[in-house]
Short mmCIF file of C-alpha atoms and ligand atoms in Angstrom, two decimals:
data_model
loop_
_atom_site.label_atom_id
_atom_site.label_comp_id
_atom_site.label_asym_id
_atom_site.label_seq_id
_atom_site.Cartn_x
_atom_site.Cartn_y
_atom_site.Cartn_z
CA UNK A 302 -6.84 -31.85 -14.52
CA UNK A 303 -5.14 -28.32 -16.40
CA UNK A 304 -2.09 -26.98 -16.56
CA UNK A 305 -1.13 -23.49 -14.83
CA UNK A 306 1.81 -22.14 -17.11
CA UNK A 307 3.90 -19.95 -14.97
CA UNK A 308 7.96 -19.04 -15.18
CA UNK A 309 9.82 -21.92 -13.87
CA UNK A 310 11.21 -21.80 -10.06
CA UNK A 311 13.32 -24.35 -10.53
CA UNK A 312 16.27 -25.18 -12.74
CA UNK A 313 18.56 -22.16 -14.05
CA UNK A 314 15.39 -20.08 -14.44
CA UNK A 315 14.11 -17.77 -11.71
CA UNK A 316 14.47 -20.02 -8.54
CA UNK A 317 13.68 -17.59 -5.92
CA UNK A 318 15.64 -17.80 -2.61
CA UNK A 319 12.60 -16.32 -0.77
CA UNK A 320 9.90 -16.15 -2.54
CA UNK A 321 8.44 -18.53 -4.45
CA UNK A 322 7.38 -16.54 -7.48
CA UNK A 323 9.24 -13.81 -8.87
CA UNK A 324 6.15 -12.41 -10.51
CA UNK A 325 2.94 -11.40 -8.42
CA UNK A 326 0.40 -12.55 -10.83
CA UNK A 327 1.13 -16.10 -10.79
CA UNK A 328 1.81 -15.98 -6.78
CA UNK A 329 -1.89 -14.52 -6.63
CA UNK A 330 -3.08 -17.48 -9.07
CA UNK A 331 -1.39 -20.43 -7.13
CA UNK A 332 -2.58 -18.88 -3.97
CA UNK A 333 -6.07 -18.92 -5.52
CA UNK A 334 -5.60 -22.15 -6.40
CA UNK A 335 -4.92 -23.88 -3.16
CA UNK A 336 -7.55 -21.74 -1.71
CA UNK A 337 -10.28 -23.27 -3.93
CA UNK A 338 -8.74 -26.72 -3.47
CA UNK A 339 -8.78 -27.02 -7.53
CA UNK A 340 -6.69 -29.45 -8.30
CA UNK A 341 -3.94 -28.15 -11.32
CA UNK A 342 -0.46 -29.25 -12.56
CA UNK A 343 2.02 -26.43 -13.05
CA UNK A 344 3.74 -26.06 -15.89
CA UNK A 345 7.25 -24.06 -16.68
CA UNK A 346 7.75 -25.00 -19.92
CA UNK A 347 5.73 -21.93 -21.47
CA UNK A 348 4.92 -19.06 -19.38
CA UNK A 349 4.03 -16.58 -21.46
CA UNK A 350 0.41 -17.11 -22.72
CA UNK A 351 -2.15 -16.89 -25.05
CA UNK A 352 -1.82 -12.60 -24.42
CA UNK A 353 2.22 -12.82 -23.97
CA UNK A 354 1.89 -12.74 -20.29
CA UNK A 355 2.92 -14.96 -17.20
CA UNK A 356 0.45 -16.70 -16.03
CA UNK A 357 -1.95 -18.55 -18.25
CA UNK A 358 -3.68 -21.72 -17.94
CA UNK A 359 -4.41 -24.70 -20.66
CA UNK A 360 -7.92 -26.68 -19.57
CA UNK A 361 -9.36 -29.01 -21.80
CA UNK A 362 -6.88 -27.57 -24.90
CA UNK A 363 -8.50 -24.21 -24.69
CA UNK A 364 -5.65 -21.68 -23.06
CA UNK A 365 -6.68 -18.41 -21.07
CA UNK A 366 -4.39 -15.78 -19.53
CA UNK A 367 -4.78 -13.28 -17.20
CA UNK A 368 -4.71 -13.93 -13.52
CA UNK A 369 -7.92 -12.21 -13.07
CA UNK A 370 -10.09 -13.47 -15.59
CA UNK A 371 -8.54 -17.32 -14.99
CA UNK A 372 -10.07 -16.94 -11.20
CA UNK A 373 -13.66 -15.34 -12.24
CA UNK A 374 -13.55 -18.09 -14.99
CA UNK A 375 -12.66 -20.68 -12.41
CA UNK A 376 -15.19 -19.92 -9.45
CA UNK A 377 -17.96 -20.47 -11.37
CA UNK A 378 -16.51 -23.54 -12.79
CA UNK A 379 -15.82 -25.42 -9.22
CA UNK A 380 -18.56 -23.48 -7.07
CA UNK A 381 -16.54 -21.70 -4.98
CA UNK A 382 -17.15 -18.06 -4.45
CA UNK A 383 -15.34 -17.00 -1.63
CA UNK A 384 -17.19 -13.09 -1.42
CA UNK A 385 -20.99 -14.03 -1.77
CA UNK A 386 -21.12 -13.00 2.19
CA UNK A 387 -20.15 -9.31 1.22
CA UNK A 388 -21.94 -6.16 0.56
CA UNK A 389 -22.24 -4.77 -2.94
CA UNK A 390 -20.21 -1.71 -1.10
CA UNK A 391 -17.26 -3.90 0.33
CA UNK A 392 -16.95 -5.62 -3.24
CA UNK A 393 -16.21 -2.25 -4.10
CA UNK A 394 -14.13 -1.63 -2.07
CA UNK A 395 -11.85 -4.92 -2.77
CA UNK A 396 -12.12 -4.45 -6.19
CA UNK A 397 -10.64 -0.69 -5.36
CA UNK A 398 -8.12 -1.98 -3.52
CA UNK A 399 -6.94 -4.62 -5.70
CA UNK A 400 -6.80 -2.86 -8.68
CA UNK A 401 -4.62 0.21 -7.05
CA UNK A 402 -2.18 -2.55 -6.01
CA UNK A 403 -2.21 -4.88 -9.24
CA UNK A 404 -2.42 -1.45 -11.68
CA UNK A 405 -0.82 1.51 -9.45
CA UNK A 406 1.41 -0.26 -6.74
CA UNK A 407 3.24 -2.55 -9.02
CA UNK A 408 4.42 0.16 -10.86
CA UNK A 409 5.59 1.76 -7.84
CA UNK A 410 7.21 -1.29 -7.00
CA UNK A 411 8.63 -1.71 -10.92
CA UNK A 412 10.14 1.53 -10.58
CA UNK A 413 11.62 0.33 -7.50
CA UNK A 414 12.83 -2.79 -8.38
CA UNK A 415 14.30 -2.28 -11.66
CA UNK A 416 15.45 1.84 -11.90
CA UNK A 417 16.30 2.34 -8.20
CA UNK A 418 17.35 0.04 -7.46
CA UNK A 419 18.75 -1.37 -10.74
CA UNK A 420 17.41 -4.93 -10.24
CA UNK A 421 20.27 -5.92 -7.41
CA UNK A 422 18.09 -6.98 -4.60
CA UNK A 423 16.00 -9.00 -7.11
CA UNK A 424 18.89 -10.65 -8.06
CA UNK A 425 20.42 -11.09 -4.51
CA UNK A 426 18.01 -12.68 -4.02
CA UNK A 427 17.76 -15.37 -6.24
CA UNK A 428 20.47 -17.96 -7.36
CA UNK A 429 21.26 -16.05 -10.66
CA UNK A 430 23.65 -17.86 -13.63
CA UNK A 431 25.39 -15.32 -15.15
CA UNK A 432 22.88 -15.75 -18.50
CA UNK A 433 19.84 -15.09 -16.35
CA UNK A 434 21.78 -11.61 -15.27
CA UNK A 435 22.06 -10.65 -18.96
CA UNK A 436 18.30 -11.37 -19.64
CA UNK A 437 17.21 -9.24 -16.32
CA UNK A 438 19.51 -6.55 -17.65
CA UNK A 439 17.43 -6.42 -20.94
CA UNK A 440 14.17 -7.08 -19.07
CA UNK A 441 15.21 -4.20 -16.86
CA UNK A 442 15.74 -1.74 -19.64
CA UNK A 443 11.96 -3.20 -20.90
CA UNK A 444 10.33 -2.59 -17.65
CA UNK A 445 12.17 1.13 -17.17
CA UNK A 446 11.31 1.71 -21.09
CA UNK A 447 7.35 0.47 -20.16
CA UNK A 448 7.18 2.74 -16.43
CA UNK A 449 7.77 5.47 -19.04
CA UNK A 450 5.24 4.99 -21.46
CA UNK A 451 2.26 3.79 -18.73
CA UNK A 452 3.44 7.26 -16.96
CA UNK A 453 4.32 6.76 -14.00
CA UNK A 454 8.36 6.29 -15.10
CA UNK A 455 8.38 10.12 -15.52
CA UNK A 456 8.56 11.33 -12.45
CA UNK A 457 11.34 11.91 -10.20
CA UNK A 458 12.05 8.25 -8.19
CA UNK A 459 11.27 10.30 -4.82
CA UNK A 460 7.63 11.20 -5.87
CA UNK A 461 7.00 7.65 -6.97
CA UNK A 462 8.53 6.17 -4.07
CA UNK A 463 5.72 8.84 -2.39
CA UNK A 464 3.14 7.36 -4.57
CA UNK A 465 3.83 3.26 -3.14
CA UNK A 466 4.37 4.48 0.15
CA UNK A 467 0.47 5.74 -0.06
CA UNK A 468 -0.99 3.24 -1.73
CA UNK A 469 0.34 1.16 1.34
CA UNK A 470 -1.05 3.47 4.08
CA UNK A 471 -4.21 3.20 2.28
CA UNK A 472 -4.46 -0.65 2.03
CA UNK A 473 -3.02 -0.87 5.74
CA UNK A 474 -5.69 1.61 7.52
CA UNK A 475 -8.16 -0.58 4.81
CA UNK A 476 -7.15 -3.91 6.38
CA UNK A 477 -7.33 -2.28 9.88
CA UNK A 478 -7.32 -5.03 12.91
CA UNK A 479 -8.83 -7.21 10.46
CA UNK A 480 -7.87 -11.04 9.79
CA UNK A 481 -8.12 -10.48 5.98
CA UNK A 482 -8.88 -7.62 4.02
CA UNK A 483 -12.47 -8.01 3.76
CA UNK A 484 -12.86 -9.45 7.69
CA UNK A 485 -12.98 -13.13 9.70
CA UNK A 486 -12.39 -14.70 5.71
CA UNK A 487 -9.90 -15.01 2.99
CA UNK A 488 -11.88 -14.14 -0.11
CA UNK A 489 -10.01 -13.62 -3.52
CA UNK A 490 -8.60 -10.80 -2.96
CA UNK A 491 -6.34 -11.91 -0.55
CA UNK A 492 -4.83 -13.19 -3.07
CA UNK A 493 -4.04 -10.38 -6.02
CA UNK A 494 -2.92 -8.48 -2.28
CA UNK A 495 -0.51 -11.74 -0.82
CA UNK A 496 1.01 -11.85 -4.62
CA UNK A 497 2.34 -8.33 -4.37
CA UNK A 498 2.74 -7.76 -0.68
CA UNK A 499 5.41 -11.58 -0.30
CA UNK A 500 7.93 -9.68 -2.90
CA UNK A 501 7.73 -6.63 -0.99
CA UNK A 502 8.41 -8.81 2.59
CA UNK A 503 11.23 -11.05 0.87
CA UNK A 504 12.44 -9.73 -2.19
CA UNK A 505 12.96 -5.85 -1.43
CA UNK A 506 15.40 -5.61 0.98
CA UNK A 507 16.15 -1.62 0.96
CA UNK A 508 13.09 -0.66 -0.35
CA UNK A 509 11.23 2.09 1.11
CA UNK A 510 7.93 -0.47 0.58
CA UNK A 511 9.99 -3.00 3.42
CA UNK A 512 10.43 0.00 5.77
CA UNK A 513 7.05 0.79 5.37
CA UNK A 514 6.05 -2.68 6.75
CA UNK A 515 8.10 -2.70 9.06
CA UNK A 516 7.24 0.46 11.13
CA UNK A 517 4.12 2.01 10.27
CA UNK A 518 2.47 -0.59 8.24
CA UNK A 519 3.38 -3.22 10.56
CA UNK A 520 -0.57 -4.73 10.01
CA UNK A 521 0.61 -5.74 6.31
CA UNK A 522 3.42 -7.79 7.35
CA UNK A 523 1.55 -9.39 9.85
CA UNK A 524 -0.96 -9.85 7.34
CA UNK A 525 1.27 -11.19 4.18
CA UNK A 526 2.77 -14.42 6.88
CA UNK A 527 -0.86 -14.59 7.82
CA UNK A 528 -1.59 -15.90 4.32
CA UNK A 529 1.62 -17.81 3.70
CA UNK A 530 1.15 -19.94 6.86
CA UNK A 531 -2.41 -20.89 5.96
CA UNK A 532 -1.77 -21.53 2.39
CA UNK A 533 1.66 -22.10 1.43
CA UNK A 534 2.68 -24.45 4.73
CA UNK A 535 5.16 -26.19 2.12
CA UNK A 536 6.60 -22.67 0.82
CA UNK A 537 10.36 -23.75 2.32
CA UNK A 538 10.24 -26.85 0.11
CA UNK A 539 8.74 -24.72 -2.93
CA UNK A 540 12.22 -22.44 -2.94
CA UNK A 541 15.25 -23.09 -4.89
CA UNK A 542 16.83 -24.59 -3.39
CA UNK A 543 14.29 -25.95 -0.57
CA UNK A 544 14.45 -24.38 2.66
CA UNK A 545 13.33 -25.71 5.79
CA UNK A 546 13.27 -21.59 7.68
CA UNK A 547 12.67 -18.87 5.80
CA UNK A 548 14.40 -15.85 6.73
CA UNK A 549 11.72 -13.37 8.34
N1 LIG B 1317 -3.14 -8.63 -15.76
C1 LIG B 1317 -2.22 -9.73 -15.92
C2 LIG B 1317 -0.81 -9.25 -15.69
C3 LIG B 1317 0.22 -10.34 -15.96
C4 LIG B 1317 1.61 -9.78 -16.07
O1 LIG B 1317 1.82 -8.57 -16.24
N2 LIG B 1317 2.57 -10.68 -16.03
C5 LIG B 1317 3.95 -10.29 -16.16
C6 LIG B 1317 4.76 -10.96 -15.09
S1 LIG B 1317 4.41 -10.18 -13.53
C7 LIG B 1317 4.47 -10.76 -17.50
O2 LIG B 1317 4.07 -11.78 -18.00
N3 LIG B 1317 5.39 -10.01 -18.08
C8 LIG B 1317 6.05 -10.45 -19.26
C9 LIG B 1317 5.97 -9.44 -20.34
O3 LIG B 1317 5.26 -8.42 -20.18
O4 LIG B 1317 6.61 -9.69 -21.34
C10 LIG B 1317 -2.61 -10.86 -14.97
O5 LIG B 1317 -3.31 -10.60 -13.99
O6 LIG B 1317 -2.25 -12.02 -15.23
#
């Protein structure tokens, strides 16, 4: 048994209304997780890791971070390689697509979330103490300070908003008709895509992103409950506090 060390949901920390982790990372990694049937034991007493980040994992006293390199370091591990059906091509392709949304799209959605926006649907939508609104204001500033120096920050919000709103055409005419992303079969990353794509569904109301999936990338949305119902069937109970609907 290991720990996954992720930011708390419960308690006066982030306890999400709607979805059930504020960060996309360790929404991937859980997802992961119950995908690969590995048991784990999560953990909010540390989130950030070994590398400062959320999340990280301790097994057998050694501690790793970085969603990524926790699942390649994990499949191995428990035999379970969910993409040994596909082509060298369509690995390339989902390692395309994942990294535009994990590396590209998240600023997009940063940018969003915490200039544009200046954090209020994020915190709408979460049960916020007033000493969890003071640290979002300062990690606001951080994340507006950070969109800046990665690059992205300096343009004007309209040609970023531009920016998401393509990086979700492409990943929409990528999924196509399909099931999941790479056809009849979750693989992995499902995942790194479900971790991004639930904050856009439940915790951007306003966003340009939600429009987006709700008119012409209507296959994403489809897509993000797609994954929730098959791996998260106790999401409801997983929100602060537990819900038995969620709001669609
Ligand atoms: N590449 C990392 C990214 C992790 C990451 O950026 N986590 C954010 C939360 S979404 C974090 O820990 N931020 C805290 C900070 O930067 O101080 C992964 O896949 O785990």
């Amino acid at each position: 048994m290991w720990s996954a060390h992720v930011p708390t949901r419960g308690g006066i920390d982030f306890s999400f209304l709607q979805v059930e982790h504020t960060t996309p990372f360790v929404l991937k990694l859980e997802t992961y997780l119950r995908m690969a049937e590995v048991p784990y034991q999560v953990d909010f007493e540390e989130p950030l890791g070994p590398k400062g980040k959320s999340p990280w994992i301790s097994l057998n006293g050694e501690e790793i971070g970085d969603s990524q390199l926790i699942m390649e370091m994990l499949g191995p591990k428990y035999g379970k390689d969910f993409s040994s059906h596909l082509s060298t091509e369509q690995l390339a392709i989902a390692r395309a697509m994942r990294i535009m949304i994990e590396d590209h799209f998240l600023w997009c959605l940063a940018v969003w979330r915490f200039d544009v926006d200046a954090g209020k649907a994020f915190l709408n939508s979460i049960e916020a103490p007033y000493i969890l609104r003071f640290v979002i204001a300062l990690f606001r500033r951080r994340i507006v300070g950070a969109s800046r120096v990665q690059g992205l920050g300096r343009h004007s919000h309209e040609e970023v908003m531009e920016m998401g709103r393509k990086d979700l055409k492409a990943l929409s005419l990528c999924l196509g008709e399909k099931p999941f992303l790479m056809g009849d079969k979750p693989t992995e990353v499902d995942c790194a895509l479900f971790g991004f794509l639930a904050q856009v569904v439940w915790n951007s109301a306003g966003s340009p992103y939600l429009q987006m999936l709700e008119t012409e990338c209507i296959n994403l949305q489809a897509y993000c409950h797609r994954i929730k119902e098959r791996f998260w069937p106790d999401w409801g109970q997983c929100l602060n506090p537990p819900q038995s609907q969620i709001i669609q």
